[in-house]
C-alpha cells in the first residue's frame, strides 16, 4: 500500500495576478499558475519532483544560467519542474512552463530560498 503524505500548500496572488504556491515543509518547493486550479496541479508536480530528488543518488546534470554561476547543480527534473541543489545544502525548484515568464511573486520566493537579493540577481542576469 502506498504511503500518503499531507502537506500544507500556501497560495498567494502576486501584484500581477499570478498565483504562487509553496510548501513550507519542503525547502524550495514552489510554483506558479494563472489560476488556482492551474497552480494546484503544478504544485503537485513540484512536490513530486522534490520528493523524488531526495530519494535518488544523482549525477549532476549540465546546464547554463544564473544557477550555474551561483554553483547550483540540476539534480532532478520531472515534467515542467527542475530541482537544484547547492553544495551548502540550499535547494530550489524552478518551474519551466513553456514560454511563460516567472511571475514576480515566484521569483521573489526563489531568490529568498537561494539567498540572493534582487539587485545581485539583476546584475547576474546581465552577465548571462
PDB file of C-alpha atoms in Angstrom:
ATOM      1  CA  UNK A   1       0.000   0.000   0.000  1.00  0.00           C
ATOM      2  CA  UNK A   2       1.366   3.416  -0.937  1.00  0.00           C
ATOM      3  CA  UNK A   3       2.207   5.802   1.857  1.00  0.00           C
ATOM      4  CA  UNK A   4       0.138   9.005   1.817  1.00  0.00           C
ATOM      5  CA  UNK A   5       1.664  12.324   2.832  1.00  0.00           C
ATOM      6  CA  UNK A   6      -0.263  15.506   3.531  1.00  0.00           C
ATOM      7  CA  UNK A   7       1.411  18.866   3.008  1.00  0.00           C
ATOM      8  CA  UNK A   8       0.169  22.367   3.644  1.00  0.00           C
ATOM      9  CA  UNK A   9       0.197  24.438   0.464  1.00  0.00           C
ATOM     10  CA  UNK A  10       0.178  28.230   0.752  1.00  0.00           C
ATOM     11  CA  UNK A  11      -1.175  30.148  -2.237  1.00  0.00           C
ATOM     12  CA  UNK A  12      -0.759  33.876  -2.719  1.00  0.00           C
ATOM     13  CA  UNK A  13      -1.519  36.119  -5.647  1.00  0.00           C
ATOM     14  CA  UNK A  14       1.316  38.439  -6.688  1.00  0.00           C
ATOM     15  CA  UNK A  15       0.954  42.029  -7.875  1.00  0.00           C
ATOM     16  CA  UNK A  16       0.489  40.885 -11.483  1.00  0.00           C
ATOM     17  CA  UNK A  17      -2.298  38.444 -10.614  1.00  0.00           C
ATOM     18  CA  UNK A  18      -0.141  35.290 -10.867  1.00  0.00           C
ATOM     19  CA  UNK A  19      -0.807  32.666  -8.195  1.00  0.00           C
ATOM     20  CA  UNK A  20       2.263  31.432  -6.318  1.00  0.00           C
ATOM     21  CA  UNK A  21       2.051  28.160  -4.371  1.00  0.00           C
ATOM     22  CA  UNK A  22       4.653  26.983  -1.873  1.00  0.00           C
ATOM     23  CA  UNK A  23       5.040  24.087   0.531  1.00  0.00           C
ATOM     24  CA  UNK A  24       6.612  25.326   3.788  1.00  0.00           C
ATOM     25  CA  UNK A  25       7.623  21.803   4.871  1.00  0.00           C
ATOM     26  CA  UNK A  26       9.694  21.185   1.714  1.00  0.00           C
ATOM     27  CA  UNK A  27      12.504  23.737   1.277  1.00  0.00           C
ATOM     28  CA  UNK A  28      12.495  25.315  -2.153  1.00  0.00           C
ATOM     29  CA  UNK A  29       9.209  23.749  -3.277  1.00  0.00           C
ATOM     30  CA  UNK A  30       7.039  26.246  -5.153  1.00  0.00           C
ATOM     31  CA  UNK A  31       5.494  27.014  -8.500  1.00  0.00           C
ATOM     32  CA  UNK A  32       3.129  29.447 -10.175  1.00  0.00           C
ATOM     33  CA  UNK A  33      -0.027  29.459 -12.280  1.00  0.00           C
ATOM     34  CA  UNK A  34      -2.546  31.784 -13.868  1.00  0.00           C
ATOM     35  CA  UNK A  35      -5.453  30.216 -11.939  1.00  0.00           C
ATOM     36  CA  UNK A  36      -5.850  28.470  -8.593  1.00  0.00           C
ATOM     37  CA  UNK A  37      -6.660  25.234 -10.436  1.00  0.00           C
ATOM     38  CA  UNK A  38      -3.512  25.502 -12.556  1.00  0.00           C
ATOM     39  CA  UNK A  39      -1.248  26.301  -9.606  1.00  0.00           C
ATOM     40  CA  UNK A  40      -2.696  23.345  -7.645  1.00  0.00           C
ATOM     41  CA  UNK A  41      -1.889  20.935 -10.490  1.00  0.00           C
ATOM     42  CA  UNK A  42       1.595  22.381 -10.793  1.00  0.00           C
ATOM     43  CA  UNK A  43       2.344  22.263  -7.058  1.00  0.00           C
ATOM     44  CA  UNK A  44       1.512  18.536  -7.052  1.00  0.00           C
ATOM     45  CA  UNK A  45       4.175  18.041  -9.725  1.00  0.00           C
ATOM     46  CA  UNK A  46       6.626  20.266  -7.822  1.00  0.00           C
ATOM     47  CA  UNK A  47       6.093  18.199  -4.652  1.00  0.00           C
ATOM     48  CA  UNK A  48       6.729  15.007  -6.607  1.00  0.00           C
ATOM     49  CA  UNK A  49       9.974  16.327  -8.100  1.00  0.00           C
ATOM     50  CA  UNK A  50      11.171  17.472  -4.665  1.00  0.00           C
ATOM     51  CA  UNK A  51      10.420  14.140  -3.022  1.00  0.00           C
ATOM     52  CA  UNK A  52      11.861  12.117  -5.919  1.00  0.00           C
ATOM     53  CA  UNK A  53      15.054  14.178  -5.827  1.00  0.00           C
ATOM     54  CA  UNK A  54      15.532  13.377  -2.142  1.00  0.00           C
ATOM     55  CA  UNK A  55      15.469   9.617  -2.631  1.00  0.00           C
ATOM     56  CA  UNK A  56      17.757   9.288  -5.640  1.00  0.00           C
ATOM     57  CA  UNK A  57      21.510   9.359  -5.870  1.00  0.00           C
ATOM     58  CA  UNK A  58      22.214  11.854  -8.570  1.00  0.00           C
ATOM     59  CA  UNK A  59      24.809  12.710 -11.123  1.00  0.00           C
ATOM     60  CA  UNK A  60      24.649  16.481 -11.586  1.00  0.00           C
ATOM     61  CA  UNK A  61      23.264  17.364 -14.997  1.00  0.00           C
ATOM     62  CA  UNK A  62      24.851  20.064 -17.137  1.00  0.00           C
ATOM     63  CA  UNK A  63      23.063  23.374 -17.531  1.00  0.00           C
ATOM     64  CA  UNK A  64      23.868  27.023 -18.106  1.00  0.00           C
ATOM     65  CA  UNK A  65      22.438  30.038 -16.347  1.00  0.00           C
ATOM     66  CA  UNK A  66      22.407  32.023 -13.156  1.00  0.00           C
ATOM     67  CA  UNK A  67      22.126  28.849 -11.077  1.00  0.00           C
ATOM     68  CA  UNK A  68      25.403  27.617 -12.578  1.00  0.00           C
ATOM     69  CA  UNK A  69      27.152  30.898 -11.814  1.00  0.00           C
ATOM     70  CA  UNK A  70      25.974  30.528  -8.206  1.00  0.00           C
ATOM     71  CA  UNK A  71      27.165  26.912  -8.011  1.00  0.00           C
ATOM     72  CA  UNK A  72      23.797  25.115  -8.085  1.00  0.00           C
ATOM     73  CA  UNK A  73      23.561  21.680  -9.704  1.00  0.00           C
ATOM     74  CA  UNK A  74      20.481  20.415 -11.524  1.00  0.00           C
ATOM     75  CA  UNK A  75      19.696  17.204  -9.664  1.00  0.00           C
ATOM     76  CA  UNK A  76      16.278  16.174 -10.906  1.00  0.00           C
ATOM     77  CA  UNK A  77      13.619  17.072 -13.434  1.00  0.00           C
ATOM     78  CA  UNK A  78      10.085  15.818 -13.716  1.00  0.00           C
ATOM     79  CA  UNK A  79       7.608  17.338 -16.121  1.00  0.00           C
ATOM     80  CA  UNK A  80       7.964  21.091 -16.066  1.00  0.00           C
ATOM     81  CA  UNK A  81       9.773  21.364 -12.708  1.00  0.00           C
ATOM     82  CA  UNK A  82      13.514  21.212 -12.100  1.00  0.00           C
ATOM     83  CA  UNK A  83      15.197  20.725  -8.705  1.00  0.00           C
ATOM     84  CA  UNK A  84      18.553  22.376  -8.000  1.00  0.00           C
ATOM     85  CA  UNK A  85      20.934  21.825  -5.077  1.00  0.00           C
ATOM     86  CA  UNK A  86      23.945  23.803  -3.893  1.00  0.00           C
ATOM     87  CA  UNK A  87      26.921  22.226  -2.127  1.00  0.00           C
ATOM     88  CA  UNK A  88      25.978  24.179   1.021  1.00  0.00           C
ATOM     89  CA  UNK A  89      22.561  22.458   1.122  1.00  0.00           C
ATOM     90  CA  UNK A  90      20.338  25.157  -0.397  1.00  0.00           C
ATOM     91  CA  UNK A  91      17.556  23.696  -2.534  1.00  0.00           C
ATOM     92  CA  UNK A  92      15.174  25.244  -5.013  1.00  0.00           C
ATOM     93  CA  UNK A  93      12.663  24.287  -7.657  1.00  0.00           C
ATOM     94  CA  UNK A  94      12.440  26.219 -10.895  1.00  0.00           C
ATOM     95  CA  UNK A  95       9.320  25.657 -12.998  1.00  0.00           C
ATOM     96  CA  UNK A  96       9.757  25.730 -16.766  1.00  0.00           C
ATOM     97  CA  UNK A  97       6.303  26.231 -18.238  1.00  0.00           C
ATOM     98  CA  UNK A  98       6.954  26.720 -21.944  1.00  0.00           C
ATOM     99  CA  UNK A  99       7.415  30.362 -22.818  1.00  0.00           C
ATOM    100  CA  UNK A 100       5.831  31.552 -19.555  1.00  0.00           C
ATOM    101  CA  UNK A 101       7.959  34.011 -17.585  1.00  0.00           C
ATOM    102  CA  UNK A 102       8.402  33.627 -13.839  1.00  0.00           C
ATOM    103  CA  UNK A 103       5.986  35.883 -12.015  1.00  0.00           C
ATOM    104  CA  UNK A 104       7.331  38.475  -9.586  1.00  0.00           C
ATOM    105  CA  UNK A 105       5.964  36.569  -6.588  1.00  0.00           C
ATOM    106  CA  UNK A 106       7.587  33.278  -7.580  1.00  0.00           C
ATOM    107  CA  UNK A 107      10.861  34.953  -8.488  1.00  0.00           C
ATOM    108  CA  UNK A 108      10.843  36.570  -5.048  1.00  0.00           C
ATOM    109  CA  UNK A 109      10.349  33.139  -3.402  1.00  0.00           C
ATOM    110  CA  UNK A 110      13.178  31.582  -5.411  1.00  0.00           C
ATOM    111  CA  UNK A 111      15.552  34.450  -4.607  1.00  0.00           C
ATOM    112  CA  UNK A 112      14.732  34.156  -0.883  1.00  0.00           C
ATOM    113  CA  UNK A 113      15.337  30.405  -0.970  1.00  0.00           C
ATOM    114  CA  UNK A 114      18.729  30.705  -2.679  1.00  0.00           C
ATOM    115  CA  UNK A 115      19.649  33.738  -0.531  1.00  0.00           C
ATOM    116  CA  UNK A 116      20.166  36.159  -3.407  1.00  0.00           C
ATOM    117  CA  UNK A 117      18.901  39.729  -3.319  1.00  0.00           C
ATOM    118  CA  UNK A 118      17.121  41.271  -6.303  1.00  0.00           C
ATOM    119  CA  UNK A 119      19.936  43.714  -7.080  1.00  0.00           C
ATOM    120  CA  UNK A 120      22.534  40.937  -7.316  1.00  0.00           C
ATOM    121  CA  UNK A 121      20.117  38.843  -9.393  1.00  0.00           C
ATOM    122  CA  UNK A 122      19.686  41.702 -11.880  1.00  0.00           C
ATOM    123  CA  UNK A 123      23.489  42.063 -12.161  1.00  0.00           C
ATOM    124  CA  UNK A 124      23.865  38.333 -12.837  1.00  0.00           C
ATOM    125  CA  UNK A 125      21.097  38.375 -15.460  1.00  0.00           C
ATOM    126  CA  UNK A 126      23.030  40.960 -17.445  1.00  0.00           C
ATOM    127  CA  UNK A 127      26.063  38.624 -17.466  1.00  0.00           C
ATOM    128  CA  UNK A 128      24.218  35.550 -18.740  1.00  0.00           C
TER     129      UNK A 128
END
